[in-house]
Amino acid sequence: MTLLFYSTVDSAARWQAQLERLTRELDIRVWPEIGDPADIDYALVWRPEPGLLASLPNLKMILSLGAGVDHLLGDPQLPRHLPIVRLVDPHMTAAMSEYVTLQVLRLHRRDLDYRAQQEAKDWRELDQKNAADRRVGILGFGELGQDAARKLRALGFDVAGWSRSAKTAAGMATYAGAAGLPLLLARSEILVCLLPLTPETEAILDARTLGLLPRGAALVNAARGAHLVEEDLIAALASGHISAAVLDVVDEEPLPADHPFWHHPRIVVTPHVAAFTNPATAAPIILDNIRRFEAGQPLRNRVDLARGY
Ligand code: NDP
Ligand code: OXD
């Protein structure tokens, strides 16, 4: 079996080492040294060049190096008849929950205000709510959203989730679909975005939806930059309707040097690191899906192209 590895951000050497530790069955070809394109059976990829996957005549399955698959679905030549699987790794889920918890606590405990006070040598106590009185809303109540919600709930926060299909979750309010969105927004003092990027969710965080949050609400976007209309956030921060934002993802990555987000006193930026892919834990998951395919067994985490995630 021959596997093509393509990523400009993940370490090919680390992936190769982890996959080779697990099996001798795979001939791993690291792009651009792919040899004969007709040899390739499986493609393990992150943001492959458009047209690359279509140029592999015997490709059997596409495996995403990340949880999101928007980096694949934007390719107009994507071989849509092939199975596409995304990466769901419990360690990645835990990493995302660490990030979300860190940022929700930062906002809840007024860390940005205290940083500014430290700058000004201002020793002063600010009002503080209890976690039980802090309403956190999670857009995207899937693998990542539900785990983060449970961990925030364990810290005592009043958590609610929003998804496409109706869900129930112990101790949490849940909302679904277009009708549920304004209800979730109206109660979210801290809004966390963990949605996949699809035509329905693109630009979902715009002036209208930010305007439906309670005055002074804060945003954490750890999903995709294109979920947020950046100018609308800047305007909402200027008006005071939004008090702060933590952004792990932005429209243009890396964030350009002259972008206003770098210096905004109420924005925290991290370089798309909320949940990193770890070859040591993810390689067995990748290999399991390849073995399932070879054995004709159902695949795990297959992407539904009609839904777009
Ligand atoms: P899942 O597919 O498990 O969950 C997606 C959730 O979003 C589901 O609850 C789904 O609803 C909901 N959803 C999708 N479309 C809509 C819609 N139109 N309206 C309402 N709800 C919707 O994905 P994951 O939790 O694994 O990952 C989510 C995203 O996180 C990824 O796609 C990726 O973009 C991002 N990500 C970011 C990382 C980072 O480092 N910053 C790392 C990993 C992922 P339903 O349950 O009904 O299907
Ligand atoms: C992912 C990501 O989708 O890291 O996995 O963004």
mmCIF file of C-alpha atoms and ligand atoms in Angstrom:
data_model
loop_
_atom_site.group_PDB
_atom_site.id
_atom_site.type_symbol
_atom_site.label_atom_id
_atom_site.label_comp_id
_atom_site.label_asym_id
_atom_site.label_seq_id
_atom_site.Cartn_x
_atom_site.Cartn_y
_atom_site.Cartn_z
ATOM 1 C CA MET A 1 0.000 0.000 0.000
ATOM 2 C CA THR A 2 1.331 3.415 -0.928
ATOM 3 C CA LEU A 3 0.507 6.555 1.031
ATOM 4 C CA LEU A 4 1.109 10.103 -0.119
ATOM 5 C CA PHE A 5 1.886 12.592 2.664
ATOM 6 C CA TYR A 6 1.286 16.256 1.869
ATOM 7 C CA SER A 7 1.519 19.121 4.332
ATOM 8 C CA THR A 8 3.486 22.324 4.474
ATOM 9 C CA VAL A 9 2.955 22.667 8.230
ATOM 10 C CA ASP A 10 3.112 19.139 9.689
ATOM 11 C CA SER A 11 6.443 17.337 10.060
ATOM 12 C CA ALA A 12 6.691 14.604 7.413
ATOM 13 C CA ALA A 13 9.605 13.046 9.312
ATOM 14 C CA ARG A 14 7.579 12.721 12.529
ATOM 15 C CA TRP A 15 4.607 11.252 10.682
ATOM 16 C CA GLN A 16 6.787 8.845 8.756
ATOM 17 C CA ALA A 17 8.491 7.682 11.961
ATOM 18 C CA GLN A 18 5.184 7.111 13.762
ATOM 19 C CA LEU A 19 3.542 5.278 10.853
ATOM 20 C CA GLU A 20 6.639 3.119 10.284
ATOM 21 C CA ARG A 21 6.694 2.267 13.984
ATOM 22 C CA LEU A 22 3.215 0.792 13.552
ATOM 23 C CA THR A 23 3.470 -0.988 10.216
ATOM 24 C CA ARG A 24 5.798 -2.147 7.478
ATOM 25 C CA GLU A 25 2.909 -2.399 5.019
ATOM 26 C CA LEU A 26 2.957 1.267 3.989
ATOM 27 C CA ASP A 27 5.237 2.746 1.349
ATOM 28 C CA ILE A 28 5.187 6.422 2.381
ATOM 29 C CA ARG A 29 5.870 9.016 -0.299
ATOM 30 C CA VAL A 30 6.378 12.568 0.903
ATOM 31 C CA TRP A 31 5.291 15.233 -1.569
ATOM 32 C CA PRO A 32 6.827 16.358 -3.920
ATOM 33 C CA GLU A 33 8.841 13.087 -4.169
ATOM 34 C CA ILE A 34 5.783 11.019 -4.988
ATOM 35 C CA GLY A 35 7.198 8.781 -7.725
ATOM 36 C CA ASP A 36 4.613 7.424 -10.140
ATOM 37 C CA PRO A 37 1.229 9.054 -9.282
ATOM 38 C CA ALA A 38 -0.453 5.775 -10.297
ATOM 39 C CA ASP A 39 1.168 4.048 -7.284
ATOM 40 C CA ILE A 40 -0.681 6.141 -4.691
ATOM 41 C CA ASP A 41 -3.520 4.347 -2.855
ATOM 42 C CA TYR A 42 -4.087 6.728 0.067
ATOM 43 C CA ALA A 43 -3.490 10.450 0.549
ATOM 44 C CA LEU A 44 -2.855 11.871 4.039
ATOM 45 C CA VAL A 45 -3.045 15.596 3.493
ATOM 46 C CA TRP A 46 -3.382 19.114 4.874
ATOM 47 C CA ARG A 47 -4.280 21.886 2.398
ATOM 48 C CA PRO A 48 -3.131 19.965 -0.694
ATOM 49 C CA GLU A 49 -2.624 22.004 -3.833
ATOM 50 C CA PRO A 50 -5.860 22.122 -5.831
ATOM 51 C CA GLY A 51 -5.818 19.402 -8.465
ATOM 52 C CA LEU A 52 -3.199 17.235 -6.703
ATOM 53 C CA LEU A 53 -5.700 14.622 -5.503
ATOM 54 C CA ALA A 54 -7.391 14.496 -8.913
ATOM 55 C CA SER A 55 -4.006 13.734 -10.494
ATOM 56 C CA LEU A 56 -3.719 10.397 -8.619
ATOM 57 C CA PRO A 57 -5.525 7.898 -10.858
ATOM 58 C CA ASN A 58 -5.681 4.977 -8.392
ATOM 59 C CA LEU A 59 -6.406 6.899 -5.206
ATOM 60 C CA LYS A 60 -8.781 4.975 -2.910
ATOM 61 C CA MET A 61 -9.314 7.282 0.091
ATOM 62 C CA ILE A 62 -8.430 10.799 1.288
ATOM 63 C CA LEU A 63 -7.437 11.218 4.949
ATOM 64 C CA SER A 64 -7.404 14.707 6.436
ATOM 65 C CA LEU A 65 -4.494 15.584 8.724
ATOM 66 C CA GLY A 66 -6.941 17.760 10.656
ATOM 67 C CA ALA A 67 -10.433 17.661 12.117
ATOM 68 C CA GLY A 68 -11.666 20.221 9.620
ATOM 69 C CA VAL A 69 -11.998 19.369 5.938
ATOM 70 C CA ASP A 70 -12.653 22.828 4.481
ATOM 71 C CA HIS A 71 -9.025 22.695 3.261
ATOM 72 C CA LEU A 72 -10.083 19.842 0.959
ATOM 73 C CA LEU A 73 -13.611 20.768 -0.036
ATOM 74 C CA GLY A 74 -12.514 24.041 -1.618
ATOM 75 C CA ASP A 75 -10.629 22.115 -4.350
ATOM 76 C CA PRO A 76 -12.830 22.316 -7.474
ATOM 77 C CA GLN A 77 -11.191 19.126 -8.785
ATOM 78 C CA LEU A 78 -11.626 17.151 -5.552
ATOM 79 C CA PRO A 79 -12.448 13.505 -6.437
ATOM 80 C CA ARG A 80 -15.776 13.626 -4.620
ATOM 81 C CA HIS A 81 -16.587 9.973 -5.361
ATOM 82 C CA LEU A 82 -13.801 8.856 -2.986
ATOM 83 C CA PRO A 83 -14.300 8.416 0.749
ATOM 84 C CA ILE A 84 -12.887 11.297 2.794
ATOM 85 C CA VAL A 85 -12.192 10.833 6.493
ATOM 86 C CA ARG A 86 -11.286 13.502 9.010
ATOM 87 C CA LEU A 87 -9.103 13.198 12.077
ATOM 88 C CA VAL A 88 -10.828 12.715 15.403
ATOM 89 C CA ASP A 89 -8.170 12.105 18.041
ATOM 90 C CA PRO A 90 -9.070 12.149 21.748
ATOM 91 C CA HIS A 91 -5.746 13.865 22.480
ATOM 92 C CA MET A 92 -6.581 16.619 20.011
ATOM 93 C CA THR A 93 -10.012 16.961 21.580
ATOM 94 C CA ALA A 94 -8.400 17.281 25.011
ATOM 95 C CA ALA A 95 -5.993 19.913 23.656
ATOM 96 C CA MET A 96 -8.883 21.962 22.266
ATOM 97 C CA SER A 97 -10.702 21.756 25.592
ATOM 98 C CA GLU A 98 -7.548 22.984 27.355
ATOM 99 C CA TYR A 99 -7.442 25.946 24.985
ATOM 100 C CA VAL A 100 -11.131 26.771 25.350
ATOM 101 C CA THR A 101 -10.965 26.440 29.135
ATOM 102 C CA LEU A 102 -7.866 28.637 29.300
ATOM 103 C CA GLN A 103 -9.490 31.365 27.222
ATOM 104 C CA VAL A 104 -12.906 31.220 28.898
ATOM 105 C CA LEU A 105 -11.190 31.488 32.290
ATOM 106 C CA ARG A 106 -9.057 34.380 30.998
ATOM 107 C CA LEU A 107 -12.212 36.248 29.957
ATOM 108 C CA HIS A 108 -14.244 35.243 32.997
ATOM 109 C CA ARG A 109 -11.490 36.259 35.445
ATOM 110 C CA ARG A 110 -10.902 39.588 33.622
ATOM 111 C CA ASP A 111 -7.301 38.788 32.751
ATOM 112 C CA LEU A 112 -7.174 41.431 29.996
ATOM 113 C CA ASP A 113 -8.279 44.102 32.480
ATOM 114 C CA TYR A 114 -5.666 43.028 35.021
ATOM 115 C CA ARG A 115 -2.931 42.989 32.315
ATOM 116 C CA ALA A 116 -3.885 46.583 31.472
ATOM 117 C CA GLN A 117 -3.880 47.515 35.166
ATOM 118 C CA GLN A 118 -0.432 45.999 35.581
ATOM 119 C CA GLU A 119 0.830 48.106 32.650
ATOM 120 C CA ALA A 120 -0.532 51.155 34.480
ATOM 121 C CA LYS A 121 0.754 49.987 37.927
ATOM 122 C CA ASP A 122 -2.860 50.116 39.057
ATOM 123 C CA TRP A 123 -3.453 47.812 42.112
ATOM 124 C CA ARG A 124 -7.224 47.576 42.163
ATOM 125 C CA GLU A 125 -9.802 44.821 42.576
ATOM 126 C CA LEU A 126 -12.495 44.506 39.901
ATOM 127 C CA ASP A 127 -15.994 43.034 40.236
ATOM 128 C CA GLN A 128 -16.044 39.290 39.668
ATOM 129 C CA LYS A 129 -18.968 37.001 38.909
ATOM 130 C CA ASN A 130 -19.127 33.402 40.064
ATOM 131 C CA ALA A 131 -18.692 30.776 37.314
ATOM 132 C CA ALA A 132 -22.250 29.572 37.972
ATOM 133 C CA ASP A 133 -23.513 33.002 36.944
ATOM 134 C CA ARG A 134 -21.387 33.147 33.792
ATOM 135 C CA ARG A 135 -23.210 31.987 30.687
ATOM 136 C CA VAL A 136 -21.017 30.369 28.045
ATOM 137 C CA GLY A 137 -22.423 29.453 24.625
ATOM 138 C CA ILE A 138 -20.738 26.988 22.284
ATOM 139 C CA LEU A 139 -21.412 27.166 18.550
ATOM 140 C CA GLY A 140 -20.763 23.676 17.200
ATOM 141 C CA PHE A 141 -21.716 20.943 19.630
ATOM 142 C CA GLY A 142 -19.781 18.063 18.049
ATOM 143 C CA GLU A 143 -16.628 16.199 19.085
ATOM 144 C CA LEU A 144 -14.796 19.323 20.209
ATOM 145 C CA GLY A 145 -17.725 21.448 21.364
ATOM 146 C CA GLN A 146 -19.227 18.794 23.614
ATOM 147 C CA ASP A 147 -15.925 17.942 25.296
ATOM 148 C CA ALA A 148 -15.149 21.611 25.959
ATOM 149 C CA ALA A 149 -18.698 22.088 27.249
ATOM 150 C CA ARG A 150 -18.375 19.210 29.716
ATOM 151 C CA LYS A 151 -15.081 20.580 31.044
ATOM 152 C CA LEU A 152 -16.467 24.104 31.419
ATOM 153 C CA ARG A 153 -19.519 22.647 33.121
ATOM 154 C CA ALA A 154 -17.219 20.797 35.532
ATOM 155 C CA LEU A 155 -15.707 24.182 36.437
ATOM 156 C CA GLY A 156 -19.199 25.391 37.280
ATOM 157 C CA PHE A 157 -20.029 27.517 34.213
ATOM 158 C CA ASP A 158 -23.585 27.793 32.925
ATOM 159 C CA VAL A 159 -23.007 26.228 29.485
ATOM 160 C CA ALA A 160 -25.213 25.909 26.410
ATOM 161 C CA GLY A 161 -24.527 24.414 22.988
ATOM 162 C CA TRP A 162 -25.785 24.969 19.453
ATOM 163 C CA SER A 163 -25.780 22.391 16.676
ATOM 164 C CA ARG A 164 -27.508 21.625 13.387
ATOM 165 C CA SER A 165 -29.467 18.663 14.761
ATOM 166 C CA ALA A 166 -31.208 18.691 18.153
ATOM 167 C CA LYS A 167 -29.189 17.278 21.063
ATOM 168 C CA THR A 168 -29.521 16.794 24.790
ATOM 169 C CA ALA A 169 -26.668 17.162 27.264
ATOM 170 C CA ALA A 170 -26.864 16.678 31.017
ATOM 171 C CA GLY A 171 -26.924 19.976 32.903
ATOM 172 C CA MET A 172 -26.723 22.113 29.777
ATOM 173 C CA ALA A 173 -29.166 23.993 27.591
ATOM 174 C CA THR A 174 -29.063 22.979 23.933
ATOM 175 C CA TYR A 175 -30.320 24.773 20.846
ATOM 176 C CA ALA A 176 -30.447 23.706 17.219
ATOM 177 C CA GLY A 177 -30.837 25.132 13.749
ATOM 178 C CA ALA A 178 -31.575 28.636 12.568
ATOM 179 C CA ALA A 179 -34.370 29.091 15.117
ATOM 180 C CA GLY A 180 -32.089 28.154 18.007
ATOM 181 C CA LEU A 181 -29.237 30.500 17.130
ATOM 182 C CA PRO A 182 -30.713 33.792 18.413
ATOM 183 C CA LEU A 183 -31.698 32.035 21.658
ATOM 184 C CA LEU A 184 -28.149 30.743 22.196
ATOM 185 C CA LEU A 185 -26.646 34.122 21.322
ATOM 186 C CA ALA A 186 -28.980 36.063 23.622
ATOM 187 C CA ARG A 187 -27.745 34.089 26.652
ATOM 188 C CA SER A 188 -24.007 33.912 25.823
ATOM 189 C CA GLU A 189 -21.732 36.243 27.768
ATOM 190 C CA ILE A 190 -18.801 34.265 26.390
ATOM 191 C CA LEU A 191 -19.342 32.787 22.933
ATOM 192 C CA VAL A 192 -17.027 30.002 21.736
ATOM 193 C CA CYS A 193 -17.001 29.068 18.048
ATOM 194 C CA LEU A 194 -16.164 25.415 17.293
ATOM 195 C CA LEU A 195 -18.089 25.033 14.048
ATOM 196 C CA PRO A 196 -16.851 23.460 10.839
ATOM 197 C CA LEU A 197 -16.490 25.918 7.974
ATOM 198 C CA THR A 198 -19.259 25.279 5.452
ATOM 199 C CA PRO A 199 -21.312 27.529 3.158
ATOM 200 C CA GLU A 200 -23.901 27.749 5.999
ATOM 201 C CA THR A 201 -21.418 28.739 8.693
ATOM 202 C CA GLU A 202 -19.129 31.057 6.719
ATOM 203 C CA ALA A 203 -19.287 34.617 8.131
ATOM 204 C CA ILE A 204 -21.707 33.449 10.831
ATOM 205 C CA LEU A 205 -20.011 35.810 13.302
ATOM 206 C CA ASP A 206 -21.042 39.111 11.716
ATOM 207 C CA ALA A 207 -22.546 42.405 12.875
ATOM 208 C CA ARG A 208 -26.010 40.841 13.140
ATOM 209 C CA THR A 209 -25.046 37.810 15.253
ATOM 210 C CA LEU A 210 -22.521 39.726 17.384
ATOM 211 C CA GLY A 211 -25.300 42.266 17.940
ATOM 212 C CA LEU A 212 -27.536 39.532 19.366
ATOM 213 C CA LEU A 213 -25.037 38.802 22.161
ATOM 214 C CA PRO A 214 -25.588 40.600 25.463
ATOM 215 C CA ARG A 215 -23.732 43.922 25.732
ATOM 216 C CA GLY A 216 -20.167 43.337 26.960
ATOM 217 C CA ALA A 217 -20.008 39.737 25.713
ATOM 218 C CA ALA A 218 -16.692 38.215 24.648
ATOM 219 C CA LEU A 219 -15.799 35.875 21.788
ATOM 220 C CA VAL A 220 -13.441 32.921 21.429
ATOM 221 C CA ASN A 221 -12.970 31.728 17.843
ATOM 222 C CA ALA A 222 -10.999 28.489 17.655
ATOM 223 C CA ALA A 223 -12.655 27.170 14.489
ATOM 224 C CA ARG A 224 -11.864 29.001 11.246
ATOM 225 C CA GLY A 225 -11.051 32.616 10.432
ATOM 226 C CA ALA A 226 -13.762 32.746 7.775
ATOM 227 C CA HIS A 227 -16.452 32.250 10.423
ATOM 228 C CA LEU A 228 -15.803 35.820 11.544
ATOM 229 C CA VAL A 229 -16.314 39.062 9.636
ATOM 230 C CA GLU A 230 -13.220 40.801 10.987
ATOM 231 C CA GLU A 231 -14.368 44.403 10.360
ATOM 232 C CA ASP A 232 -17.626 43.648 12.203
ATOM 233 C CA LEU A 233 -15.664 42.493 15.253
ATOM 234 C CA ILE A 234 -13.497 45.625 15.207
ATOM 235 C CA ALA A 235 -16.673 47.761 15.018
ATOM 236 C CA ALA A 236 -18.377 45.805 17.818
ATOM 237 C CA LEU A 237 -15.284 46.231 20.038
ATOM 238 C CA ALA A 238 -15.157 49.965 19.244
ATOM 239 C CA SER A 239 -18.797 50.395 20.244
ATOM 240 C CA GLY A 240 -18.242 48.410 23.462
ATOM 241 C CA HIS A 241 -20.924 45.901 22.520
ATOM 242 C CA ILE A 242 -18.208 43.228 22.490
ATOM 243 C CA SER A 243 -15.679 43.538 25.309
ATOM 244 C CA ALA A 244 -12.908 41.198 24.127
ATOM 245 C CA ALA A 245 -12.031 38.483 21.627
ATOM 246 C CA VAL A 246 -9.596 35.588 21.576
ATOM 247 C CA LEU A 247 -8.788 34.433 18.058
ATOM 248 C CA ASP A 248 -6.821 31.277 17.278
ATOM 249 C CA VAL A 249 -7.777 31.528 13.619
ATOM 250 C CA VAL A 250 -7.972 34.482 11.251
ATOM 251 C CA ASP A 251 -8.887 35.125 7.630
ATOM 252 C CA GLU A 252 -5.312 35.297 6.418
ATOM 253 C CA GLU A 253 -2.846 32.988 8.177
ATOM 254 C CA PRO A 254 -0.174 33.915 9.158
ATOM 255 C CA LEU A 255 -1.792 37.148 10.317
ATOM 256 C CA PRO A 256 -0.228 39.955 8.209
ATOM 257 C CA ALA A 257 2.225 42.196 10.108
ATOM 258 C CA ASP A 258 0.080 45.311 9.574
ATOM 259 C CA HIS A 259 -3.194 43.696 10.701
ATOM 260 C CA PRO A 260 -5.018 45.667 13.433
ATOM 261 C CA PHE A 261 -5.591 42.486 15.488
ATOM 262 C CA TRP A 262 -1.875 42.397 16.469
ATOM 263 C CA HIS A 263 -2.110 45.589 18.523
ATOM 264 C CA HIS A 264 -5.735 45.685 19.583
ATOM 265 C CA PRO A 265 -5.844 45.937 23.392
ATOM 266 C CA ARG A 266 -8.998 43.809 23.595
ATOM 267 C CA ILE A 267 -7.908 41.035 21.212
ATOM 268 C CA VAL A 268 -5.723 38.058 22.050
ATOM 269 C CA VAL A 269 -4.280 36.248 19.037
ATOM 270 C CA THR A 270 -2.739 32.765 18.954
ATOM 271 C CA PRO A 271 -1.267 31.244 15.764
ATOM 272 C CA HIS A 272 -3.777 28.431 15.020
ATOM 273 C CA VAL A 273 -2.509 26.211 17.801
ATOM 274 C CA ALA A 274 -5.651 25.463 19.802
ATOM 275 C CA ALA A 275 -5.579 21.743 19.008
ATOM 276 C CA PHE A 276 -2.434 20.582 17.322
ATOM 277 C CA THR A 277 -2.232 17.287 15.439
ATOM 278 C CA ASN A 278 0.103 14.895 17.247
ATOM 279 C CA PRO A 279 1.540 12.127 15.003
ATOM 280 C CA ALA A 280 2.165 9.826 17.995
ATOM 281 C CA THR A 281 -1.535 9.650 18.870
ATOM 282 C CA ALA A 282 -2.997 10.301 15.424
ATOM 283 C CA ALA A 283 -0.966 7.759 13.397
ATOM 284 C CA PRO A 284 -2.782 4.704 14.886
ATOM 285 C CA ILE A 285 -6.113 6.382 14.082
ATOM 286 C CA ILE A 286 -5.047 6.992 10.475
ATOM 287 C CA LEU A 287 -3.791 3.430 10.128
ATOM 288 C CA ASP A 288 -7.011 2.035 11.616
ATOM 289 C CA ASN A 289 -9.061 3.717 8.874
ATOM 290 C CA ILE A 290 -6.729 2.422 6.163
ATOM 291 C CA ARG A 291 -7.044 -1.107 7.567
ATOM 292 C CA ARG A 292 -10.812 -0.709 7.748
ATOM 293 C CA PHE A 293 -10.891 0.351 4.116
ATOM 294 C CA GLU A 294 -8.735 -2.618 3.082
ATOM 295 C CA ALA A 295 -11.000 -4.991 5.023
ATOM 296 C CA GLY A 296 -14.195 -3.472 3.598
ATOM 297 C CA GLN A 297 -15.294 -2.374 7.082
ATOM 298 C CA PRO A 298 -17.148 0.890 7.870
ATOM 299 C CA LEU A 299 -14.803 3.862 8.106
ATOM 300 C CA ARG A 300 -14.583 6.065 11.177
ATOM 301 C CA ASN A 301 -15.329 9.800 10.893
ATOM 302 C CA ARG A 302 -16.268 9.764 7.241
ATOM 303 C CA VAL A 303 -17.086 13.206 5.888
ATOM 304 C CA ASP A 304 -20.621 13.730 4.629
ATOM 305 C CA LEU A 305 -20.116 15.797 1.490
ATOM 306 C CA ALA A 306 -23.767 16.857 1.401
ATOM 307 C CA ARG A 307 -23.434 18.435 4.895
ATOM 308 C CA GLY A 308 -19.933 19.704 4.135
ATOM 309 C CA TYR A 309 -18.315 18.368 7.335
HETATM 310 P P1 NDP B 1 -17.825 17.925 14.442
HETATM 311 O O1 NDP B 1 -18.240 17.592 13.056
HETATM 312 O O2 NDP B 1 -17.687 16.809 15.417
HETATM 313 O O3 NDP B 1 -18.856 18.971 15.078
HETATM 314 C C1 NDP B 1 -19.357 20.032 14.356
HETATM 315 C C2 NDP B 1 -20.526 20.635 15.095
HETATM 316 O O4 NDP B 1 -20.991 21.777 14.374
HETATM 317 C C3 NDP B 1 -21.727 19.666 15.173
HETATM 318 O O5 NDP B 1 -22.374 19.811 16.411
HETATM 319 C C4 NDP B 1 -22.629 20.160 14.050
HETATM 320 O O6 NDP B 1 -24.008 19.891 14.234
HETATM 321 C C5 NDP B 1 -22.384 21.655 14.147
HETATM 322 N N1 NDP B 1 -22.759 22.327 12.902
HETATM 323 C C6 NDP B 1 -22.272 22.155 11.661
HETATM 324 N N2 NDP B 1 -22.915 22.932 10.771
HETATM 325 C C7 NDP B 1 -23.843 23.610 11.474
HETATM 326 C C8 NDP B 1 -24.842 24.549 11.136
HETATM 327 N N3 NDP B 1 -25.024 24.965 9.865
HETATM 328 N N4 NDP B 1 -25.636 25.017 12.107
HETATM 329 C C9 NDP B 1 -25.493 24.591 13.394
HETATM 330 N N5 NDP B 1 -24.560 23.704 13.788
HETATM 331 C C10 NDP B 1 -23.752 23.212 12.837
HETATM 332 O O7 NDP B 1 -16.471 18.766 14.316
HETATM 333 P P2 NDP B 1 -15.324 18.925 15.411
HETATM 334 O O8 NDP B 1 -15.959 19.285 16.690
HETATM 335 O O9 NDP B 1 -14.413 17.758 15.384
HETATM 336 O O10 NDP B 1 -14.493 20.159 14.798
HETATM 337 C C11 NDP B 1 -15.101 21.414 14.602
HETATM 338 C C12 NDP B 1 -14.162 22.351 13.874
HETATM 339 O O11 NDP B 1 -13.132 22.805 14.731
HETATM 340 C C13 NDP B 1 -13.391 21.777 12.699
HETATM 341 O O12 NDP B 1 -14.193 21.681 11.544
HETATM 342 C C14 NDP B 1 -12.269 22.776 12.520
HETATM 343 O O13 NDP B 1 -12.688 23.810 11.653
HETATM 344 C C15 NDP B 1 -12.084 23.338 13.920
HETATM 345 N N6 NDP B 1 -10.788 22.944 14.487
HETATM 346 C C16 NDP B 1 -9.876 23.923 14.819
HETATM 347 C C17 NDP B 1 -8.670 23.576 15.367
HETATM 348 C C18 NDP B 1 -7.685 24.603 15.801
HETATM 349 O O14 NDP B 1 -6.556 24.253 16.152
HETATM 350 N N7 NDP B 1 -8.033 25.871 15.826
HETATM 351 C C19 NDP B 1 -8.303 22.170 15.595
HETATM 352 C C20 NDP B 1 -9.340 21.235 15.249
HETATM 353 C C21 NDP B 1 -10.527 21.625 14.702
HETATM 354 P P3 NDP B 1 -24.551 18.364 14.310
HETATM 355 O O15 NDP B 1 -24.058 17.845 15.648
HETATM 356 O O16 NDP B 1 -26.015 18.494 14.266
HETATM 357 O O17 NDP B 1 -23.929 17.644 13.150
HETATM 358 C C1 OXD B 2 -7.900 21.088 12.283
HETATM 359 C C2 OXD B 2 -7.052 22.239 12.607
HETATM 360 O O1 OXD B 2 -8.897 21.221 11.577
HETATM 361 O O2 OXD B 2 -5.970 22.029 13.197
HETATM 362 O O3 OXD B 2 -7.570 19.981 12.764
HETATM 363 O O4 OXD B 2 -7.441 23.366 12.320
#
